[in-house]
Coordinates of C-alpha atoms in Angstrom, one line a residue:
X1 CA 107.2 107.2 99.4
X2 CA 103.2 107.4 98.6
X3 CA 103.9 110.4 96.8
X4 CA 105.8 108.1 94.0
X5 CA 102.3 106.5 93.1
X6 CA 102.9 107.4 89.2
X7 CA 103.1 104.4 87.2
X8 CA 106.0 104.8 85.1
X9 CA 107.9 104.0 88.2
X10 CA 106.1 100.6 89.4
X11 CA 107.8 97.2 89.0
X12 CA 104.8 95.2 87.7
X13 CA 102.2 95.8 85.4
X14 CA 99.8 94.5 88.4
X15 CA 101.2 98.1 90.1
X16 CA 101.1 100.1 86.5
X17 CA 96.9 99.4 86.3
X18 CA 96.5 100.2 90.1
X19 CA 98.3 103.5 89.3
X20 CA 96.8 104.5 85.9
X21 CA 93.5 103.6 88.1
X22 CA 94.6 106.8 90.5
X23 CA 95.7 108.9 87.9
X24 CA 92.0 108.6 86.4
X25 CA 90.5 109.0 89.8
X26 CA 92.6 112.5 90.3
X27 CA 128.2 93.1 97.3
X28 CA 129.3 93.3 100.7
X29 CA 128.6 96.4 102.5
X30 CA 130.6 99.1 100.9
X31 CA 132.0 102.2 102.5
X32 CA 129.7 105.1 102.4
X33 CA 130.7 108.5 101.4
X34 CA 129.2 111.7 100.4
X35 CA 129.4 113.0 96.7
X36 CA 132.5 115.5 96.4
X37 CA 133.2 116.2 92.8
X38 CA 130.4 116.3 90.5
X39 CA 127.6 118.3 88.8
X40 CA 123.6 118.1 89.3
X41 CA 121.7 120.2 87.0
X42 CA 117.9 119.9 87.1
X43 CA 115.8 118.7 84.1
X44 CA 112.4 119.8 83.6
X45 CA 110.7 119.0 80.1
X46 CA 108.9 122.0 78.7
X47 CA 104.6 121.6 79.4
X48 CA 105.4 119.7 82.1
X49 CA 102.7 120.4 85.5
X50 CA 103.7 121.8 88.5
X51 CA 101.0 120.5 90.8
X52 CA 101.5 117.5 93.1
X53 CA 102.2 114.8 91.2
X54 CA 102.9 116.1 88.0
X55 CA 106.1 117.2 86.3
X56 CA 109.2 115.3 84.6
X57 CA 110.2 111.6 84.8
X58 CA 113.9 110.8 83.1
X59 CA 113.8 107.2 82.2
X60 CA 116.8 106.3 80.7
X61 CA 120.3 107.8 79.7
X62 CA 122.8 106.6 76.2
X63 CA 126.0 106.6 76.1
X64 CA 126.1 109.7 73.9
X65 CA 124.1 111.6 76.8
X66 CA 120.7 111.5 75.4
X67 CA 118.4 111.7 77.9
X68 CA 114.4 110.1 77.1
X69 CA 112.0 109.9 79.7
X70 CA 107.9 111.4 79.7
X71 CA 106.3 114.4 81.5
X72 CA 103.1 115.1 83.1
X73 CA 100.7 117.8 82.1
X74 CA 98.3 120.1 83.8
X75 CA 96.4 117.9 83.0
X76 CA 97.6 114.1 84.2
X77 CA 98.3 113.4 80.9
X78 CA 101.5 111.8 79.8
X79 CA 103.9 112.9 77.2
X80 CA 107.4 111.7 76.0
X81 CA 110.3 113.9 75.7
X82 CA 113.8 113.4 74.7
X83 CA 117.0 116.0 75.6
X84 CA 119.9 116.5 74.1
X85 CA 123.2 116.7 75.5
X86 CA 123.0 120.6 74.9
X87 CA 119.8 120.6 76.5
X88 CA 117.4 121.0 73.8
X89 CA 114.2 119.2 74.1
X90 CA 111.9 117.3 71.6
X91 CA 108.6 116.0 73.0
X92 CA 106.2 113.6 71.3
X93 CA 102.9 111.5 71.3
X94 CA 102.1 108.3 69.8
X95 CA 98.8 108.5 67.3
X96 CA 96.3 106.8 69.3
X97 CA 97.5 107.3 72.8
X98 CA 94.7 109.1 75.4
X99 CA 94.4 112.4 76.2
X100 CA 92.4 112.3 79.3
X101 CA 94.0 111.8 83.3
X102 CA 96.5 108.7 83.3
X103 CA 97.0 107.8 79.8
X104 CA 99.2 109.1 77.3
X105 CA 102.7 108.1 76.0
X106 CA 105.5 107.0 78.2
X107 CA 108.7 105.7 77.2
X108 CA 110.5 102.8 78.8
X109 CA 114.2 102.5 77.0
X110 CA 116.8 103.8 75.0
X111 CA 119.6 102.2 72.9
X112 CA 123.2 103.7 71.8
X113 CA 121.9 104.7 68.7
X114 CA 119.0 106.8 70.3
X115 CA 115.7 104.0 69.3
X116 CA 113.3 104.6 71.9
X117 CA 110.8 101.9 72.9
X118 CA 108.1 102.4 75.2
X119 CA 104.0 102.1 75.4
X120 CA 101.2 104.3 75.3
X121 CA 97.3 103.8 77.0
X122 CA 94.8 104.6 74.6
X123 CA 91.5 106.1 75.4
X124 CA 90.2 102.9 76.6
X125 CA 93.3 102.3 79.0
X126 CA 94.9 99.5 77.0
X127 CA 98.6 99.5 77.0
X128 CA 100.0 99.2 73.4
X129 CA 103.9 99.0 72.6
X130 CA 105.9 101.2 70.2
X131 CA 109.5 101.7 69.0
X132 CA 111.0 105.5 67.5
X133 CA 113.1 105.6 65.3
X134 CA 116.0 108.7 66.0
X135 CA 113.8 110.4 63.0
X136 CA 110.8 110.3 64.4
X137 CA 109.2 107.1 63.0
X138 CA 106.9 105.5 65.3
X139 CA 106.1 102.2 64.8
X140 CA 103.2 100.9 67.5
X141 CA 102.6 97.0 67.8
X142 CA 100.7 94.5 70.4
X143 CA 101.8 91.1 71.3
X144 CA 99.6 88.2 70.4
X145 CA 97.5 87.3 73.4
X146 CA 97.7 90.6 75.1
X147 CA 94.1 91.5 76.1
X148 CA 92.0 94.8 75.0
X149 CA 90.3 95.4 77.9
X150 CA 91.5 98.7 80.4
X151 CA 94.8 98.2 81.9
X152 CA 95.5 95.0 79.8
X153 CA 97.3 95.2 76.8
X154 CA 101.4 95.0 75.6
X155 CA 103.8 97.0 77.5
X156 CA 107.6 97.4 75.8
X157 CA 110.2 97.8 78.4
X158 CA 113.6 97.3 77.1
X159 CA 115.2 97.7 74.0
X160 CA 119.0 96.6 73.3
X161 CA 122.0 98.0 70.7
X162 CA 120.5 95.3 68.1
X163 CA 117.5 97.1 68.1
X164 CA 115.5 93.9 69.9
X165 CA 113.0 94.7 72.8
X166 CA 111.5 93.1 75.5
X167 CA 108.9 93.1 77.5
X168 CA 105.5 92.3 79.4
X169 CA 101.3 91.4 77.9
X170 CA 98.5 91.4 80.3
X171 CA 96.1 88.7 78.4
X172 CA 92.5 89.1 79.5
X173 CA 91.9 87.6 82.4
X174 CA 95.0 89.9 83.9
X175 CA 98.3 87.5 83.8
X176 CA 101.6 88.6 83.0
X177 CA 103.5 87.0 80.1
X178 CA 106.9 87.9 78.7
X179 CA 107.6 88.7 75.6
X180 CA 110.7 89.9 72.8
X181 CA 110.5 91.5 69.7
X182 CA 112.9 90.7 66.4
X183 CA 114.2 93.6 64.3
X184 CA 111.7 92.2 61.7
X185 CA 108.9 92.8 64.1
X186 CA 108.4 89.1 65.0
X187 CA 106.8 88.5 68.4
X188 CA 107.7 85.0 71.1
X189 CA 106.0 85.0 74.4
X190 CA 106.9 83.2 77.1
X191 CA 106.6 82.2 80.4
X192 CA 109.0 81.4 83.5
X193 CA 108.4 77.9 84.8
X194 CA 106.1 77.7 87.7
X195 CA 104.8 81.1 87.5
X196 CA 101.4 82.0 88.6
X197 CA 98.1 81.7 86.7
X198 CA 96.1 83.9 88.8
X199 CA 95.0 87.9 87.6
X200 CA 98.4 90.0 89.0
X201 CA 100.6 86.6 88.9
X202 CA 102.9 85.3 85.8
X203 CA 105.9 86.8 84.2
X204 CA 107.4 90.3 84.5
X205 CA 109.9 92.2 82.1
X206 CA 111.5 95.5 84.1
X207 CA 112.5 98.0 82.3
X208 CA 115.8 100.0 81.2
X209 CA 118.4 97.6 81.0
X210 CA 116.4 94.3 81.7
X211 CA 117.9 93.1 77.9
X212 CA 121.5 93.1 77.2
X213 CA 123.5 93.2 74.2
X214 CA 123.3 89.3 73.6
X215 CA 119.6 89.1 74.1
X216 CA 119.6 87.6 77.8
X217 CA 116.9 89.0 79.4
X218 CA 116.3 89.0 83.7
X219 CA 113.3 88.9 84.9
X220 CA 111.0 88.3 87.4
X221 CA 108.0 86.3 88.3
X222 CA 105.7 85.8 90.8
X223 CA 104.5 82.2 91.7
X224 CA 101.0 80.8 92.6
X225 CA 101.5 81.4 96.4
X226 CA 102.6 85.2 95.2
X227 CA 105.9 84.7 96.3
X228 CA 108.5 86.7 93.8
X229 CA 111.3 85.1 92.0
X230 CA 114.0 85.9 89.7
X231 CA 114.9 84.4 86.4
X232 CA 117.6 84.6 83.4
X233 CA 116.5 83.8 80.2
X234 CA 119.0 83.5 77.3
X235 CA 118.7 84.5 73.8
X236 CA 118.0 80.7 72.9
X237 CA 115.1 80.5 74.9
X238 CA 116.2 78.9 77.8
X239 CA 115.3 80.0 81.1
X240 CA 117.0 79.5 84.8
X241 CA 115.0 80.7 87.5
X242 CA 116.9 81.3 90.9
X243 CA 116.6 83.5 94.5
X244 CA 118.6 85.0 96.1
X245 CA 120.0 83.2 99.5
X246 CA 118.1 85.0 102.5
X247 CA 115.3 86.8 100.8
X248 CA 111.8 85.6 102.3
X249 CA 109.3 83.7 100.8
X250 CA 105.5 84.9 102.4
X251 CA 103.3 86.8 100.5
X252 CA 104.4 89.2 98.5
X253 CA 107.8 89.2 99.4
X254 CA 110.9 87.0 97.5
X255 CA 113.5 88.3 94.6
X256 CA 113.3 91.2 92.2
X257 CA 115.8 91.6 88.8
X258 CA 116.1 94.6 88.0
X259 CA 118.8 94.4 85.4
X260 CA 121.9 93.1 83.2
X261 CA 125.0 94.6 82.2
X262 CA 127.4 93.3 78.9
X263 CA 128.8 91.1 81.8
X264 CA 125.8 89.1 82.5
X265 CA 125.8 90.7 85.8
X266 CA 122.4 90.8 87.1
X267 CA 121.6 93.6 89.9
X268 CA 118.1 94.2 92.0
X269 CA 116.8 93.4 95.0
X270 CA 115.3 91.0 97.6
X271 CA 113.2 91.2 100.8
X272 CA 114.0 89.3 104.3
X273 CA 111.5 88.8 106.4
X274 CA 110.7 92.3 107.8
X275 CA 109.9 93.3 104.2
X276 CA 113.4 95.7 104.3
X277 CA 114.9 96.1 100.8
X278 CA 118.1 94.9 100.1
X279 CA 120.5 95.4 97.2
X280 CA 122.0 92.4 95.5
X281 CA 124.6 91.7 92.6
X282 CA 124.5 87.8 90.5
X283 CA 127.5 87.3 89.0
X284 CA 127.6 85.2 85.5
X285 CA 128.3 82.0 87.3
X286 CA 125.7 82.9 89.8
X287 CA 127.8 83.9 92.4
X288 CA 126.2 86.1 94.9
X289 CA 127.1 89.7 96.2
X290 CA 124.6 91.1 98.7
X291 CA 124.8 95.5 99.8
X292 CA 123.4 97.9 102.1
X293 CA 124.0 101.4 101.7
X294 CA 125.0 103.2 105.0
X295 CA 121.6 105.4 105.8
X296 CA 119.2 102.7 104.7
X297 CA 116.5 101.8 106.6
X298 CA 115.5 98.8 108.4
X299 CA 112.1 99.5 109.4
X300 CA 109.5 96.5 109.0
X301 CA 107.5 96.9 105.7
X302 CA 103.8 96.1 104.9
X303 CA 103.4 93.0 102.5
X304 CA 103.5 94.2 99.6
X305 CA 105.9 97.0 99.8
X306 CA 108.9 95.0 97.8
X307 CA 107.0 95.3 94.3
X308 CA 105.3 98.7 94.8
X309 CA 109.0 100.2 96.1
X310 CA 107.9 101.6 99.0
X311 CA 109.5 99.3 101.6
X312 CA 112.6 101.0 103.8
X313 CA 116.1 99.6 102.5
X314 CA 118.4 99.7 99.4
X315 CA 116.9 99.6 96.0
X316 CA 119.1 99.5 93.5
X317 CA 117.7 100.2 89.8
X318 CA 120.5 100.0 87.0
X319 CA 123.6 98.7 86.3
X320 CA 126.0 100.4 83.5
X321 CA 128.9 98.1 81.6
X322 CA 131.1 99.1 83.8
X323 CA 129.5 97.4 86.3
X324 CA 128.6 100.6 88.2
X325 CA 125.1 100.3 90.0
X326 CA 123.1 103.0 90.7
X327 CA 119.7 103.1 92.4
X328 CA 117.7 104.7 95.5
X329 CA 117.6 103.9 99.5
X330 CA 114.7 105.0 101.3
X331 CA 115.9 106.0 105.1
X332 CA 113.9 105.5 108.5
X333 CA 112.1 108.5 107.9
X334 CA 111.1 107.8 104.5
X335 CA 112.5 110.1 102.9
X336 CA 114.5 108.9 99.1
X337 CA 118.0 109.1 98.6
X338 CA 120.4 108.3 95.5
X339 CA 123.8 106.0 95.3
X340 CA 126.0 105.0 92.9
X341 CA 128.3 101.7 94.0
X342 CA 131.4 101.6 92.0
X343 CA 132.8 98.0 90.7
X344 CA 134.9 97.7 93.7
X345 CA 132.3 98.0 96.0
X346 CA 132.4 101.8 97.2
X347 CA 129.3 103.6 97.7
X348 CA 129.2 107.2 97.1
X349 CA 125.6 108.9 98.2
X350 CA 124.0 112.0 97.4
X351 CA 120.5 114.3 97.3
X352 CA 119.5 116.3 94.6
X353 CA 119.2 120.0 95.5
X354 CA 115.9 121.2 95.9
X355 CA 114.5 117.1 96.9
X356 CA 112.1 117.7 99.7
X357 CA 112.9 115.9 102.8
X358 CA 109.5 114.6 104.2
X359 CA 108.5 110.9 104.1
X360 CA 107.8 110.2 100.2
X361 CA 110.0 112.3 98.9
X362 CA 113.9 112.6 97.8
X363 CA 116.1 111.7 95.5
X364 CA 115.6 109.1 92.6
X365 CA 118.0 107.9 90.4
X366 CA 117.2 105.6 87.6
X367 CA 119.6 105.1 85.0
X368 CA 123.4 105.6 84.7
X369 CA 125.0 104.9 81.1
X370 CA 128.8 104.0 80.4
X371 CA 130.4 107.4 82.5
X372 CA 128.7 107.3 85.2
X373 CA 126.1 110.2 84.3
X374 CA 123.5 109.3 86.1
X375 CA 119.3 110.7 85.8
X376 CA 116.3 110.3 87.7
X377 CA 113.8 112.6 88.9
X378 CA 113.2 113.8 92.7
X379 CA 110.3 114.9 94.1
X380 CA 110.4 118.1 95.7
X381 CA 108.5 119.7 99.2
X382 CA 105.1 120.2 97.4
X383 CA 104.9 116.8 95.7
X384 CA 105.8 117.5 92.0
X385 CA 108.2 115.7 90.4
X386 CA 111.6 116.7 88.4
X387 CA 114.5 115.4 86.6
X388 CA 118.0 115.6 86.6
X389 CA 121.4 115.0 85.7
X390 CA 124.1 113.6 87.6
X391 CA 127.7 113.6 85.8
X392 CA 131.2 113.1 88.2

């Protein structure tokens, strides 16, 4: 999966700067089954490159079908782009955002009523935060405290039906801090108890669907021993922090949210000892449902692999009202494949056509809204990257 080292697609902002740095130097187990009835249609922005590593990154998906997501020059630079359900394209920028290798505008979240929130690096590398509106407003904004140095800075990563968003700062010595955003454009950081002081530790915000409808927010944090945890913090302020039973606690290795639904059902994932992924569902009262998908891998990991998603296992990504999850396993070759598990457990698999089938490569789904239609990208034989569209 080293071909996946774009930074849109890393869990922490630690794994975002490490990125940008490379793109400036270039349940129980459910039953598996195949995909029978449904319809894949490829998605590839207009301007996007078609070298290795370039090409078209779907983010997220509303429940009217609206598609956002960014693209990738020629030129390494990033662009957003939104599609409508008929497939028309509209691409944008964000005044201030780069233009040279690795910066550029990417978006991170989409409500009902088609708001997109996202970030943009500037020409010095500093992440800075926006919102557009579905007329084309932009509205940028930083969170007090986040530093100004290169690959510091405010990064939005959620944004919910109220029009509130959440997300992470990088202050300036390189610690992660939450943070949400009123309608009225107030700004409260915070931080998860006992998380790490340390450059690469603190407090994480995922993105997608990391803020639900009544402002609870799950997250993640990583401690002072860099051991990952998860957390749920409510629209009051209060957080709980919690792991799930099993996952390991060495270096770089522990619990990752990577979402809530209307429920308060948190899904994401969580490492055992081998570093091998492993998909997990936290009810509302904190009940635990653990999955595998059929296929996954179980090869041994290298620390580390849990938060740059490159270990072998399940990983899932986002979870719809429903309660439908979809995500990614990664196999024993390597090589990325999507799922969708329905409420009741059953896990239906499939590849893209056209996903190349050598080790970091495949099939990447990211978001699925309300129906079931599902986007992602996969990356094909020669590296570049494309989206698509999944409906049942």
């Amino acid at each position: 999966m080293t071909n996946r080292c774009v930074f849109s697609q890393f869990r922490t902002p630690a794994q975002r700067r490490g990125a940008l740095a490379l793109s400036l130097a270039l349940c129980t187990l459910g039953l598996g089954r195949a995909a029978s009835a449904q319809t894949i249609i490829t998605v590839d922005a207009p301007g996007a490159g078609t070298g290795t590593g370039q090409g078209t990154l779907p983010y997220a998906i509303n429940p009217e079908g609206v598609i956002a997501g960014e693209y990738i020059d020629a030129n390494n630079v990033f662009h957003a782009f939104l599609r409508a359900p008929d497939g028309a394209f509209t691409t944008f920028d964000v005044s201030g955002a780069g233009t040279s290798a690795g910066q550029g505008t990417v978006v991170r979240s989409m409500n009902p009523a088609g708001v997109v929130t996202g970030w943009y690096a500037d020409a010095s590398n500093t992440g800075h935060g926006y919102v557009r509106a579905p007329d084309g407003t932009i509205t940028t904004f930083d969170a007090p405290g986040a530093g100004t140095g290169g690959f510091n800075g405010t990064f939005a990563e959620d944004i919910n039906p109220a029009g509130v968003i959440a997300g992470d700062l990088f202050d300036a010595s390189g610690v992660g801090h939450g943070f949400v955003r009123a309608l009225d454009g107030k700004i409260t950081s915070f931080d998860a108890p006992n998380a790490g002081t340390a450059p690469g530790q603190g407090t994480y915000i995922f993105s997608v669907d990391t803020l639900n409808p009544a402002g609870s927010i799950s997250g993640t944090y990583q401690d002072a021993s860099n051991v990952w945890h998860a957390f749920l913090r409510a629209a009051d302020g209060t957080i709980n922090t919690f792991d799930v039973p099993g996952a390991a606690t060495g270096d770089g290795q522990g619990t990752f949210n990577d979402g809530i639904n209307q429920a308060g059902t948190i899904e994401g994932q969580y490492g055992d000892a081998n570093n091998v992924a492993h998909g997990f569902l936290r009810t509302r009262n904190g009940s635990f449902i653990k999955f595998d998908v059929p296929g996954a891998g179980t090869g041994a990991g290298v620390t580390g692999c849990l938060a740059a998603v490159t270990c072998q296992g399940t990983i899932p990504e986002n979870i719809n009202a429903p309660g439908a999850v979809t995500g990614q396993y990664v196999d024993a070759n390597g090589v990325n494949h999507g799922f969708v598990r329905a409420p009741d457990g059953t896990i239906t698999k499939f590849d893209v056509p056209g996903a190349g089938t050598s080790a970091g490569q495949g099939t990447i789904p990211f978001c699925n809204n309300p129906v079931d239609a599902i986007t992602g990208n996969y990356i094909d034989a020669n590296g570049v990257f494309h989206g698509f569209l999944r409906t049942p």
